[in-house]
mmCIF file of C-alpha atoms in Angstrom:
data_model
loop_
_atom_site.group_PDB
_atom_site.id
_atom_site.type_symbol
_atom_site.label_atom_id
_atom_site.label_comp_id
_atom_site.label_asym_id
_atom_site.label_seq_id
_atom_site.Cartn_x
_atom_site.Cartn_y
_atom_site.Cartn_z
ATOM 1 C CA MET A 955 8.899 -5.400 -4.636
ATOM 2 C CA ILE A 956 8.798 -8.092 -7.778
ATOM 3 C CA ASP A 957 10.316 -11.330 -7.359
ATOM 4 C CA LEU A 958 13.149 -11.238 -9.311
ATOM 5 C CA LYS A 959 13.611 -14.604 -10.165
ATOM 6 C CA LEU A 960 10.155 -14.066 -11.802
ATOM 7 C CA VAL A 961 11.670 -11.186 -13.874
ATOM 8 C CA ARG A 962 14.370 -13.667 -15.150
ATOM 9 C CA ASN A 963 12.083 -16.663 -15.655
ATOM 10 C CA GLU A 964 8.990 -15.499 -17.202
ATOM 11 C CA THR A 965 10.343 -11.842 -19.287
ATOM 12 C CA ASP A 966 7.775 -11.629 -21.497
ATOM 13 C CA PHE A 967 5.121 -11.879 -18.906
ATOM 14 C CA VAL A 968 6.262 -9.739 -16.991
ATOM 15 C CA LYS A 969 6.962 -7.317 -20.116
ATOM 16 C CA GLU A 970 3.562 -7.756 -20.792
ATOM 17 C CA LYS A 971 1.544 -7.508 -17.796
ATOM 18 C CA LEU A 972 3.867 -3.946 -16.368
ATOM 19 C CA ALA A 973 3.499 -2.672 -20.004
ATOM 20 C CA THR A 974 -0.269 -1.990 -18.991
ATOM 21 C CA ARG A 975 1.202 -0.070 -15.584
ATOM 22 C CA GLY A 976 2.967 2.176 -18.237
ATOM 23 C CA VAL A 977 5.999 0.594 -17.851
ATOM 24 C CA GLU A 978 8.422 0.446 -20.883
ATOM 25 C CA ALA A 979 10.262 -3.008 -21.770
ATOM 26 C CA ALA A 980 13.179 -1.405 -21.595
ATOM 27 C CA GLU A 981 13.200 -1.059 -18.254
ATOM 28 C CA ILE A 982 12.425 -4.778 -17.686
ATOM 29 C CA ASP A 983 15.786 -4.977 -20.328
ATOM 30 C CA GLU A 984 18.062 -2.581 -18.401
ATOM 31 C CA LEU A 985 17.052 -4.302 -14.982
ATOM 32 C CA LEU A 986 17.405 -7.704 -16.014
ATOM 33 C CA ALA A 987 21.216 -6.541 -17.613
ATOM 34 C CA ALA A 988 22.244 -5.362 -14.011
ATOM 35 C CA ASP A 989 21.281 -7.856 -12.979
ATOM 36 C CA GLN A 990 23.268 -10.099 -14.959
ATOM 37 C CA LYS A 991 26.238 -8.382 -14.830
ATOM 38 C CA ARG A 992 25.937 -8.831 -10.830
ATOM 39 C CA ARG A 993 25.544 -12.394 -11.148
ATOM 40 C CA ASP A 994 28.548 -12.933 -13.472
ATOM 41 C CA LEU A 995 30.481 -10.821 -10.758
ATOM 42 C CA ILE A 996 29.610 -13.072 -8.337
ATOM 43 C CA VAL A 997 31.037 -16.055 -9.952
ATOM 44 C CA LYS A 998 34.173 -13.756 -10.557
ATOM 45 C CA SER A 999 34.167 -13.322 -7.402
ATOM 46 C CA GLU A 1000 33.727 -16.790 -5.784
ATOM 47 C CA THR A 1001 36.222 -18.108 -8.531
ATOM 48 C CA MET A 1002 38.927 -15.786 -7.643
ATOM 49 C CA LYS A 1003 38.427 -16.341 -4.116
ATOM 50 C CA ALA A 1004 38.744 -20.019 -4.154
ATOM 51 C CA THR A 1005 42.058 -19.028 -6.001
ATOM 52 C CA ARG A 1006 42.877 -17.206 -2.983
ATOM 53 C CA ASN A 1007 42.222 -20.070 -0.784
ATOM 54 C CA GLN A 1008 44.146 -22.381 -2.860
ATOM 55 C CA VAL A 1009 47.300 -20.315 -3.046
ATOM 56 C CA SER A 1010 46.613 -19.847 0.782
ATOM 57 C CA ASP A 1011 46.988 -23.649 1.167
ATOM 58 C CA GLU A 1012 50.283 -23.531 -1.308
ATOM 59 C CA ILE A 1013 51.396 -20.716 0.951
ATOM 60 C CA SER A 1014 50.901 -22.657 4.228
ATOM 61 C CA GLN A 1015 52.868 -26.053 2.617
ATOM 62 C CA LEU A 1016 55.723 -24.197 1.668
ATOM 63 C CA LYS A 1017 56.134 -22.961 5.255
ATOM 64 C CA ARG A 1018 55.955 -25.957 6.612
ATOM 65 C CA ASN A 1019 58.450 -27.561 3.973
ATOM 66 C CA LYS A 1020 60.969 -24.241 4.966
ATOM 67 C CA GLU A 1021 60.614 -23.020 1.130
ATOM 68 C CA ASP A 1022 60.558 -19.914 -0.184
ATOM 69 C CA ALA A 1023 56.918 -18.501 -0.846
ATOM 70 C CA GLY A 1024 57.586 -15.076 -1.630
ATOM 71 C CA ASP A 1025 56.128 -15.397 -4.996
ATOM 72 C CA LYS A 1026 52.770 -16.580 -3.910
ATOM 73 C CA ILE A 1027 52.752 -14.391 -1.352
ATOM 74 C CA THR A 1028 52.982 -11.354 -4.424
ATOM 75 C CA GLN A 1029 50.697 -13.750 -6.120
ATOM 76 C CA MET A 1030 48.556 -13.341 -3.236
ATOM 77 C CA LYS A 1031 48.168 -9.537 -2.492
ATOM 78 C CA GLN A 1032 47.141 -9.492 -6.130
ATOM 79 C CA VAL A 1033 44.127 -11.852 -5.599
ATOM 80 C CA SER A 1034 43.318 -9.710 -2.563
ATOM 81 C CA ALA A 1035 43.179 -6.777 -4.374
ATOM 82 C CA ASP A 1036 41.144 -8.352 -7.735
ATOM 83 C CA ILE A 1037 38.889 -9.603 -4.826
ATOM 84 C CA LYS A 1038 38.382 -6.010 -2.907
ATOM 85 C CA ALA A 1039 38.034 -4.537 -6.667
ATOM 86 C CA MET A 1040 35.688 -6.878 -7.643
ATOM 87 C CA ASP A 1041 33.366 -6.728 -4.215
ATOM 88 C CA ASP A 1042 33.270 -2.965 -3.981
ATOM 89 C CA GLN A 1043 32.173 -3.167 -7.599
ATOM 90 C CA LEU A 1044 29.660 -5.674 -6.788
ATOM 91 C CA THR A 1045 27.886 -3.603 -4.389
ATOM 92 C CA THR A 1046 27.602 -1.082 -6.700
ATOM 93 C CA ILE A 1047 26.188 -3.078 -9.032
ATOM 94 C CA ALA A 1048 24.065 -4.677 -6.448
ATOM 95 C CA GLU A 1049 22.695 -1.317 -5.263
ATOM 96 C CA GLU A 1050 22.054 -0.059 -9.273
ATOM 97 C CA VAL A 1051 20.246 -3.288 -9.780
ATOM 98 C CA HIS A 1052 17.998 -2.953 -6.179
ATOM 99 C CA ASP A 1053 17.185 0.062 -7.359
ATOM 100 C CA LYS A 1054 15.969 -0.363 -10.218
ATOM 101 C CA ALA A 1055 13.972 -3.174 -9.631
ATOM 102 C CA SER A 1056 12.488 -0.842 -6.457
ATOM 103 C CA ARG A 1057 11.236 1.317 -8.898
ATOM 104 C CA LEU A 1058 8.605 -1.219 -10.974
ATOM 105 C CA PRO A 1059 5.058 -1.650 -9.730
ATOM 106 C CA ASN A 1060 3.437 -4.672 -8.798
ATOM 107 C CA ILE A 1061 1.679 -7.448 -11.284
ATOM 108 C CA PRO A 1062 -2.336 -6.715 -12.064
ATOM 109 C CA ASN A 1063 -4.175 -9.902 -10.949
ATOM 110 C CA ASP A 1064 -5.519 -11.081 -14.029
ATOM 111 C CA ASN A 1065 -8.934 -9.328 -13.114
ATOM 112 C CA VAL A 1066 -7.842 -6.139 -13.290
ATOM 113 C CA PRO A 1067 -9.369 -3.795 -16.012
ATOM 114 C CA VAL A 1068 -6.615 -2.674 -18.663
ATOM 115 C CA GLY A 1069 -6.526 0.758 -19.580
ATOM 116 C CA LEU A 1070 -3.317 3.290 -19.245
ATOM 117 C CA THR A 1071 -5.714 5.994 -17.321
ATOM 118 C CA GLU A 1072 -8.168 6.047 -15.033
ATOM 119 C CA ASP A 1073 -11.047 5.541 -17.571
ATOM 120 C CA GLY A 1074 -12.442 2.138 -18.665
ATOM 121 C CA SER A 1075 -12.962 1.301 -14.268
ATOM 122 C CA VAL A 1076 -15.558 -1.773 -13.997
ATOM 123 C CA GLU A 1077 -18.642 -0.645 -12.197
ATOM 124 C CA LEU A 1078 -19.543 -3.801 -9.699
ATOM 125 C CA ARG A 1079 -22.121 -2.938 -7.829
ATOM 126 C CA LYS A 1080 -24.304 0.410 -7.046
ATOM 127 C CA TRP A 1081 -26.077 0.809 -3.517
ATOM 128 C CA GLY A 1082 -28.939 3.765 -2.328
ATOM 129 C CA ASP A 1083 -31.090 5.977 -4.303
ATOM 130 C CA ILE A 1084 -29.635 9.112 -4.900
ATOM 131 C CA PRO A 1085 -31.291 11.974 -3.320
ATOM 132 C CA SER A 1086 -33.569 14.421 -4.801
ATOM 133 C CA PHE A 1087 -34.138 18.387 -3.239
ATOM 134 C CA ASP A 1088 -36.636 20.732 -4.052
ATOM 135 C CA PHE A 1089 -33.911 23.436 -3.877
ATOM 136 C CA LYS A 1090 -30.629 23.685 -5.357
ATOM 137 C CA PRO A 1091 -28.113 21.671 -3.590
ATOM 138 C CA LYS A 1092 -24.858 23.726 -2.514
ATOM 139 C CA SER A 1093 -21.676 22.673 -2.080
ATOM 140 C CA HIS A 1094 -20.128 21.143 1.302
ATOM 141 C CA TRP A 1095 -18.220 23.846 2.179
ATOM 142 C CA GLU A 1096 -20.642 26.479 1.531
ATOM 143 C CA ILE A 1097 -23.038 24.756 3.882
ATOM 144 C CA GLY A 1098 -20.161 24.226 6.345
ATOM 145 C CA GLU A 1099 -19.053 27.798 5.960
ATOM 146 C CA ALA A 1100 -22.913 29.225 6.450
ATOM 147 C CA LEU A 1101 -23.227 26.760 9.642
ATOM 148 C CA GLY A 1102 -19.768 28.112 10.939
ATOM 149 C CA ILE A 1103 -18.342 24.939 11.200
ATOM 150 C CA LEU A 1104 -15.746 24.979 8.669
ATOM 151 C CA ASP A 1105 -13.525 27.837 8.716
ATOM 152 C CA PHE A 1106 -11.271 27.533 5.492
ATOM 153 C CA GLU A 1107 -10.003 31.082 5.444
ATOM 154 C CA ARG A 1108 -8.500 30.545 8.945
ATOM 155 C CA GLY A 1109 -6.777 27.285 7.858
ATOM 156 C CA ALA A 1110 -5.378 29.266 4.863
ATOM 157 C CA LYS A 1111 -3.953 32.436 6.940
ATOM 158 C CA VAL A 1112 -2.309 29.674 9.592
ATOM 159 C CA SER A 1113 -1.137 27.388 7.216
ATOM 160 C CA GLY A 1114 -1.665 27.993 3.620
ATOM 161 C CA SER A 1115 -4.078 26.783 0.888
ATOM 162 C CA ARG A 1116 -5.698 23.248 1.447
ATOM 163 C CA PHE A 1117 -5.687 23.419 5.128
ATOM 164 C CA LEU A 1118 -8.976 24.078 7.709
ATOM 165 C CA TYR A 1119 -10.120 24.625 10.840
ATOM 166 C CA TYR A 1120 -13.301 22.166 12.245
ATOM 167 C CA ILE A 1121 -15.239 24.187 14.388
ATOM 168 C CA GLY A 1122 -18.110 23.425 17.211
ATOM 169 C CA GLN A 1123 -20.461 20.937 15.671
ATOM 170 C CA GLY A 1124 -17.963 20.292 12.659
ATOM 171 C CA ALA A 1125 -15.508 19.326 14.955
ATOM 172 C CA ARG A 1126 -17.610 16.873 16.795
ATOM 173 C CA LEU A 1127 -19.483 15.914 13.549
ATOM 174 C CA GLU A 1128 -15.825 14.950 12.533
ATOM 175 C CA ARG A 1129 -14.796 13.026 15.803
ATOM 176 C CA ALA A 1130 -17.811 10.816 15.348
ATOM 177 C CA LEU A 1131 -17.407 9.816 12.333
ATOM 178 C CA TYR A 1132 -13.544 8.338 13.713
ATOM 179 C CA ASN A 1133 -15.297 6.860 16.601
ATOM 180 C CA PHE A 1134 -17.978 5.327 14.488
ATOM 181 C CA PHE A 1135 -15.668 3.901 12.228
ATOM 182 C CA LEU A 1136 -12.947 2.220 15.036
ATOM 183 C CA ASP A 1137 -16.020 1.115 16.684
ATOM 184 C CA GLU A 1138 -17.657 -0.989 13.866
ATOM 185 C CA ASN A 1139 -13.631 -1.986 12.846
ATOM 186 C CA GLU A 1140 -13.391 -3.105 16.258
ATOM 187 C CA LYS A 1141 -16.166 -5.490 15.335
ATOM 188 C CA ALA A 1142 -14.947 -6.692 12.100
ATOM 189 C CA GLY A 1143 -12.411 -7.921 14.163
ATOM 190 C CA TYR A 1144 -9.830 -5.409 13.832
ATOM 191 C CA THR A 1145 -6.860 -4.332 16.734
ATOM 192 C CA GLU A 1146 -7.328 -0.684 17.183
ATOM 193 C CA VAL A 1147 -3.637 0.559 16.834
ATOM 194 C CA LEU A 1148 -1.861 3.938 17.986
ATOM 195 C CA PRO A 1149 0.962 4.455 15.732
ATOM 196 C CA PRO A 1150 3.607 6.778 15.199
ATOM 197 C CA TYR A 1151 2.675 9.854 12.879
ATOM 198 C CA MET A 1152 6.332 10.297 11.685
ATOM 199 C CA VAL A 1153 8.384 7.329 9.972
ATOM 200 C CA ASN A 1154 12.042 6.344 8.801
ATOM 201 C CA SER A 1155 12.929 5.970 4.836
ATOM 202 C CA ALA A 1156 13.420 2.063 5.550
ATOM 203 C CA SER A 1157 9.279 2.122 6.506
ATOM 204 C CA MET A 1158 8.380 4.381 3.270
ATOM 205 C CA PHE A 1159 10.245 2.410 1.086
ATOM 206 C CA GLY A 1160 8.533 -1.097 2.827
ATOM 207 C CA THR A 1161 5.279 0.475 1.844
ATOM 208 C CA GLY A 1162 6.271 1.858 -1.756
ATOM 209 C CA GLN A 1163 6.199 5.348 -1.212
ATOM 210 C CA PHE A 1164 10.034 5.710 -1.406
ATOM 211 C CA PRO A 1165 11.690 6.271 -3.584
ATOM 212 C CA LYS A 1166 9.712 6.987 -6.534
ATOM 213 C CA PHE A 1167 7.072 9.255 -4.831
ATOM 214 C CA THR A 1168 9.006 11.424 -2.670
ATOM 215 C CA GLU A 1169 7.536 14.515 -3.648
ATOM 216 C CA ASP A 1170 4.182 13.440 -2.559
ATOM 217 C CA VAL A 1171 4.999 13.450 0.990
ATOM 218 C CA TYR A 1172 6.626 16.074 3.808
ATOM 219 C CA SER A 1173 10.320 14.781 5.485
ATOM 220 C CA LEU A 1174 11.868 16.120 8.120
ATOM 221 C CA LYS A 1175 15.367 18.204 6.591
ATOM 222 C CA GLU A 1176 17.347 17.526 9.741
ATOM 223 C CA ALA A 1177 16.650 14.077 10.271
ATOM 224 C CA ASP A 1178 15.757 10.640 8.926
ATOM 225 C CA GLU A 1179 11.780 11.247 8.963
ATOM 226 C CA THR A 1180 8.866 11.382 6.993
ATOM 227 C CA LEU A 1181 4.944 12.601 8.381
ATOM 228 C CA ILE A 1182 2.938 10.171 7.504
ATOM 229 C CA PRO A 1183 0.820 10.077 4.448
ATOM 230 C CA THR A 1184 -1.674 7.028 5.721
ATOM 231 C CA ALA A 1185 -1.465 4.953 8.449
ATOM 232 C CA GLU A 1186 -1.016 2.272 6.161
ATOM 233 C CA VAL A 1187 2.766 2.906 6.480
ATOM 234 C CA PRO A 1188 3.213 2.445 10.516
ATOM 235 C CA LEU A 1189 0.685 -0.365 10.490
ATOM 236 C CA VAL A 1190 2.642 -2.673 7.859
ATOM 237 C CA ASN A 1191 5.939 -1.819 8.838
ATOM 238 C CA TYR A 1192 4.724 -2.894 12.371
ATOM 239 C CA TYR A 1193 6.468 -6.214 11.371
ATOM 240 C CA ARG A 1194 9.087 -5.029 8.823
ATOM 241 C CA ASP A 1195 12.188 -7.801 9.442
ATOM 242 C CA ASP A 1196 9.928 -9.817 10.737
ATOM 243 C CA VAL A 1197 8.360 -13.798 11.001
ATOM 244 C CA ILE A 1198 4.972 -13.492 12.117
ATOM 245 C CA ASP A 1199 3.627 -16.752 14.352
ATOM 246 C CA THR A 1200 1.591 -18.748 11.677
ATOM 247 C CA GLU A 1201 -1.031 -18.747 14.250
ATOM 248 C CA LYS A 1202 -1.961 -15.577 14.631
ATOM 249 C CA LEU A 1203 -2.954 -15.213 10.348
ATOM 250 C CA PRO A 1204 -4.768 -12.955 9.318
ATOM 251 C CA VAL A 1205 -3.578 -10.312 11.094
ATOM 252 C CA LYS A 1206 -6.013 -6.870 11.229
ATOM 253 C CA PHE A 1207 -5.269 -3.705 12.107
ATOM 254 C CA THR A 1208 -7.261 -0.184 12.409
ATOM 255 C CA ALA A 1209 -5.911 2.993 13.399
ATOM 256 C CA LEU A 1210 -6.968 6.167 13.150
ATOM 257 C CA THR A 1211 -4.214 9.167 11.937
ATOM 258 C CA PRO A 1212 -3.738 11.934 10.406
ATOM 259 C CA ALA A 1213 -2.916 11.818 6.617
ATOM 260 C CA PHE A 1214 -0.282 14.466 5.447
ATOM 261 C CA ARG A 1215 0.472 14.666 1.564
ATOM 262 C CA SER A 1216 1.530 17.664 -0.811
ATOM 263 C CA GLU A 1217 -0.400 16.676 -3.651
ATOM 264 C CA ALA A 1218 2.420 17.325 -5.911
ATOM 265 C CA GLY A 1219 0.187 17.478 -9.386
ATOM 266 C CA SER A 1220 -2.728 18.274 -8.417
ATOM 267 C CA ALA A 1221 -2.843 22.218 -8.703
ATOM 268 C CA GLY A 1222 -6.227 23.550 -9.643
ATOM 269 C CA ARG A 1223 -7.883 20.352 -8.809
ATOM 270 C CA ASP A 1224 -10.812 20.342 -6.029
ATOM 271 C CA THR A 1225 -9.053 23.674 -4.431
ATOM 272 C CA ARG A 1226 -12.504 24.157 -2.396
ATOM 273 C CA GLY A 1227 -13.513 21.741 0.027
ATOM 274 C CA LEU A 1228 -12.281 18.789 2.103
ATOM 275 C CA ILE A 1229 -11.932 16.370 -1.130
ATOM 276 C CA ARG A 1230 -8.283 17.282 -1.684
ATOM 277 C CA LEU A 1231 -6.486 18.500 1.650
ATOM 278 C CA HIS A 1232 -2.487 18.800 2.665
ATOM 279 C CA GLN A 1233 -3.716 17.459 6.531
ATOM 280 C CA PHE A 1234 -6.789 15.285 7.149
ATOM 281 C CA ASN A 1235 -8.146 12.264 8.955
ATOM 282 C CA LYS A 1236 -8.476 9.255 7.926
ATOM 283 C CA VAL A 1237 -9.654 5.628 9.934
ATOM 284 C CA GLU A 1238 -7.163 2.841 7.845
ATOM 285 C CA MET A 1239 -7.273 -0.983 7.591
ATOM 286 C CA VAL A 1240 -4.276 -3.719 7.215
ATOM 287 C CA GLN A 1241 -4.616 -6.656 7.230
ATOM 288 C CA PHE A 1242 -1.390 -9.559 7.155
ATOM 289 C CA THR A 1243 -2.959 -12.845 5.352
ATOM 290 C CA LYS A 1244 -1.506 -16.255 3.696
ATOM 291 C CA PRO A 1245 -1.156 -15.785 0.406
ATOM 292 C CA ASP A 1246 -3.878 -18.090 -0.547
ATOM 293 C CA GLU A 1247 -6.189 -16.284 1.492
ATOM 294 C CA SER A 1248 -5.695 -12.587 0.610
ATOM 295 C CA TRP A 1249 -8.302 -12.782 -2.455
ATOM 296 C CA ASP A 1250 -11.409 -13.552 -0.212
ATOM 297 C CA ALA A 1251 -9.779 -10.847 2.053
ATOM 298 C CA LEU A 1252 -10.070 -7.976 -0.414
ATOM 299 C CA GLU A 1253 -13.614 -8.829 -1.014
ATOM 300 C CA THR A 1254 -14.642 -8.972 2.987
ATOM 301 C CA MET A 1255 -12.623 -5.684 3.463
ATOM 302 C CA THR A 1256 -14.102 -4.159 0.906
ATOM 303 C CA ASN A 1257 -17.553 -5.137 1.988
ATOM 304 C CA HIS A 1258 -16.484 -3.868 5.740
ATOM 305 C CA ALA A 1259 -16.065 -0.320 3.742
ATOM 306 C CA GLU A 1260 -19.144 -0.675 1.970
ATOM 307 C CA ASP A 1261 -20.844 -1.144 5.021
ATOM 308 C CA LEU A 1262 -20.033 1.868 6.676
ATOM 309 C CA LEU A 1263 -21.972 3.727 3.970
ATOM 310 C CA LYS A 1264 -24.634 1.668 3.877
ATOM 311 C CA LYS A 1265 -25.007 2.498 7.903
ATOM 312 C CA LEU A 1266 -24.497 6.089 7.206
ATOM 313 C CA GLY A 1267 -27.377 5.536 4.311
ATOM 314 C CA ILE A 1268 -25.175 7.511 1.533
ATOM 315 C CA ALA A 1269 -25.289 6.797 -1.756
ATOM 316 C CA HIS A 1270 -22.320 5.024 -3.508
ATOM 317 C CA HIS A 1271 -20.739 2.308 -5.568
ATOM 318 C CA VAL A 1272 -18.090 0.215 -6.111
ATOM 319 C CA ILE A 1273 -15.533 0.274 -8.738
ATOM 320 C CA THR A 1274 -12.515 -1.945 -9.439
ATOM 321 C CA LEU A 1275 -9.392 0.188 -11.006
ATOM 322 C CA THR A 1276 -8.140 0.020 -14.255
ATOM 323 C CA THR A 1277 -3.858 -1.496 -14.094
ATOM 324 C CA SER A 1278 -2.972 2.346 -14.461
ATOM 325 C CA ASP A 1279 -5.294 3.768 -12.078
ATOM 326 C CA MET A 1280 -4.583 1.930 -9.090
ATOM 327 C CA SER A 1281 -1.119 2.542 -6.364
ATOM 328 C CA PHE A 1282 2.038 1.446 -7.347
ATOM 329 C CA THR A 1283 1.656 -1.259 -4.674
ATOM 330 C CA ALA A 1284 -1.276 -2.781 -5.759
ATOM 331 C CA ALA A 1285 -2.571 -5.597 -7.460
ATOM 332 C CA MET A 1286 -5.829 -4.972 -7.874
ATOM 333 C CA THR A 1287 -7.600 -1.750 -6.533
ATOM 334 C CA HIS A 1288 -11.318 -1.295 -6.131
ATOM 335 C CA ASP A 1289 -12.472 2.362 -4.868
ATOM 336 C CA LEU A 1290 -15.971 3.130 -3.011
ATOM 337 C CA GLU A 1291 -16.550 6.626 -4.275
ATOM 338 C CA VAL A 1292 -19.737 8.283 -2.235
ATOM 339 C CA TRP A 1293 -22.287 10.527 -4.514
ATOM 340 C CA LEU A 1294 -22.373 14.320 -3.907
ATOM 341 C CA PRO A 1295 -24.972 16.058 -5.033
ATOM 342 C CA TYR A 1296 -23.447 19.283 -5.742
ATOM 343 C CA GLN A 1297 -20.612 18.049 -8.214
ATOM 344 C CA ASP A 1298 -23.738 15.301 -9.386
ATOM 345 C CA LYS A 1299 -21.011 12.424 -9.419
ATOM 346 C CA TYR A 1300 -19.618 9.938 -7.728
ATOM 347 C CA ARG A 1301 -16.079 10.710 -5.608
ATOM 348 C CA GLU A 1302 -13.704 8.126 -4.082
ATOM 349 C CA ILE A 1303 -13.826 7.710 -0.380
ATOM 350 C CA SER A 1304 -12.319 4.532 0.222
ATOM 351 C CA SER A 1305 -9.161 2.365 -1.831
ATOM 352 C CA CYS A 1306 -9.582 -1.080 -0.691
ATOM 353 C CA SER A 1307 -6.319 -3.135 -2.259
ATOM 354 C CA ASN A 1308 -4.457 -6.164 -2.258
ATOM 355 C CA CYS A 1309 -1.069 -6.242 -2.226
ATOM 356 C CA THR A 1310 0.195 -9.597 -2.496
ATOM 357 C CA ASP A 1311 3.609 -10.249 -1.487
ATOM 358 C CA PHE A 1312 4.460 -6.910 -3.052
ATOM 359 C CA GLN A 1313 5.250 -4.481 0.298
ATOM 360 C CA ALA A 1314 6.251 -7.968 2.055
ATOM 361 C CA ARG A 1315 9.230 -8.538 -0.099
ATOM 362 C CA ARG A 1316 10.236 -5.504 0.241
ATOM 363 C CA ALA A 1317 9.522 -4.913 3.878
ATOM 364 C CA HIS A 1318 10.835 -8.742 4.997
ATOM 365 C CA ILE A 1319 7.636 -9.781 6.616
ATOM 366 C CA GLN A 1320 7.164 -13.235 6.338
ATOM 367 C CA TYR A 1321 5.395 -16.494 8.313
ATOM 368 C CA ARG A 1322 6.263 -20.463 7.950
ATOM 369 C CA ASP A 1323 4.085 -22.410 5.879
ATOM 370 C CA ASP A 1324 2.708 -25.790 6.871
ATOM 371 C CA ASN A 1325 6.292 -27.134 6.072
ATOM 372 C CA GLY A 1326 7.929 -24.967 8.406
ATOM 373 C CA LYS A 1327 9.636 -22.715 5.274
ATOM 374 C CA LEU A 1328 9.360 -18.772 5.429
ATOM 375 C CA GLN A 1329 7.020 -17.308 3.195
ATOM 376 C CA TYR A 1330 5.881 -13.742 2.095
ATOM 377 C CA VAL A 1331 2.483 -12.571 3.780
ATOM 378 C CA HIS A 1332 0.208 -10.935 1.853
ATOM 379 C CA THR A 1333 -0.987 -7.112 2.394
ATOM 380 C CA LEU A 1334 -3.851 -5.281 2.184
ATOM 381 C CA ASN A 1335 -5.102 -1.903 3.255
ATOM 382 C CA GLY A 1336 -8.419 0.234 2.896
ATOM 383 C CA SER A 1337 -9.645 3.179 4.436
ATOM 384 C CA GLY A 1338 -12.515 2.708 6.304
ATOM 385 C CA LEU A 1339 -12.843 5.479 5.804
ATOM 386 C CA ALA A 1340 -11.455 9.025 5.111
ATOM 387 C CA VAL A 1341 -13.171 11.057 7.471
ATOM 388 C CA GLY A 1342 -13.145 14.883 5.881
ATOM 389 C CA ARG A 1343 -14.569 13.396 2.644
ATOM 390 C CA THR A 1344 -17.253 11.689 4.724
ATOM 391 C CA VAL A 1345 -18.063 15.027 6.279
ATOM 392 C CA ALA A 1346 -18.502 16.641 3.190
ATOM 393 C CA ALA A 1347 -21.169 13.474 1.531
ATOM 394 C CA ILE A 1348 -22.767 13.741 4.836
ATOM 395 C CA LEU A 1349 -23.243 17.569 4.780
ATOM 396 C CA GLU A 1350 -23.890 17.799 0.958
ATOM 397 C CA ASN A 1351 -26.255 14.768 0.987
ATOM 398 C CA TYR A 1352 -28.529 15.097 4.457
ATOM 399 C CA GLN A 1353 -28.892 19.113 3.809
ATOM 400 C CA ASN A 1354 -32.163 21.216 4.062
ATOM 401 C CA ALA A 1355 -33.385 23.631 2.449
ATOM 402 C CA ASP A 1356 -32.958 26.446 5.239
ATOM 403 C CA GLY A 1357 -29.093 25.311 5.205
ATOM 404 C CA THR A 1358 -29.542 22.781 8.236
ATOM 405 C CA VAL A 1359 -27.620 19.629 7.938
ATOM 406 C CA ASP A 1360 -29.532 16.033 9.427
ATOM 407 C CA ILE A 1361 -27.011 13.986 11.306
ATOM 408 C CA PRO A 1362 -27.477 10.179 10.162
ATOM 409 C CA LYS A 1363 -29.345 8.199 12.753
ATOM 410 C CA VAL A 1364 -25.996 5.480 13.197
ATOM 411 C CA LEU A 1365 -23.973 8.891 14.332
ATOM 412 C CA GLN A 1366 -26.716 10.206 16.725
ATOM 413 C CA PRO A 1367 -25.257 8.297 19.508
ATOM 414 C CA TYR A 1368 -22.378 10.156 19.007
ATOM 415 C CA MET A 1369 -23.431 13.307 18.721
ATOM 416 C CA GLY A 1370 -25.129 13.125 22.087
ATOM 417 C CA GLY A 1371 -28.524 12.385 21.016
ATOM 418 C CA GLN A 1372 -28.402 15.837 18.534
ATOM 419 C CA THR A 1373 -30.398 15.199 15.532
ATOM 420 C CA LYS A 1374 -29.510 18.657 13.557
ATOM 421 C CA ILE A 1375 -26.844 20.272 12.918
ATOM 422 C CA VAL A 1376 -27.704 24.493 12.843
ATOM 423 C CA LYS A 1377 -25.968 27.482 12.618
ATOM 424 C CA GLU A 1378 -23.846 28.266 15.637
#
């Protein structure tokens, strides 16, 4: 959540920065008007409470003097009633201010390319040679179905569109990948966590999914529980309403979890294959840092995710997303995109974001600075990596003319020494 003091004191700056994310100036003005009303009510309420205290003292004095306090008592009842009405009004307007503020995205970093669409992202670097084939490359779903390792038809029969079964070597390849990712993350200093797969609304609010993006998730009707859209939610909320011991910072978590997404608004996009599913596995990385360390942490996290792709030998590039294309909570996002030969283009496989203190304000996650004063931590998150999309990249980049698929060398120990995926 944006610091409300920043909105008040640097209104033009906030309007200018959020305009690059599609926020109308009127939204800021409405927030400030509601906030001013709240502040005015606080002053009135405090004045009335001071009057009540004064009248109470006068009543006590009259009673001590055995004088009639009837008029003062009547006045006291009216003042108390007015205070209650004022406090009720204050509660309502405070909730309005909170709701309006919670729907504003994070302030983008000055180095983020400005754009109201995804066009305009900046390529930071590129790695690997685009593979060339002496045959027409097939799509990963054609390859997987022909090998008998991906079954989309039965997935749709059992659960609906955008679900599938991994079979045999397909399931083993997926397992090899996430074990490889977790092992590499642990080497990089991340602590592995096995978190809950369902979270409450307070947790979804803390990481920025609620209240604005409720249509993008799966929630239980009869309970305050939502299936996680990413492990970022339970990992960040581990420290919700908490003060992290300063000597522990930076805290680095990693987790393998399923991710559940309704893919609202994606009708007609990536209807085939592993790119856009309602359920998929992802290895997530999350960091909690001091504010002056978060930008270096973003680069380190991005480099680590990129190293995973380098070890897999998959061509990719790293881009910085535009102001409007990055997530609601991010101040800057680097995307890693892998080359998919069948589509003849790069596709996203990881997003690494610095959320600065945006999530920490929502979730009340703090630490004590050198002066013992409470400060908000900065939070970062990144995919390390999206497992299904990595499977897709391997199937397409390592395919052979005979329909088999070579297994990247780094994964072969995780596949029991197997070097090739053949038809089952």
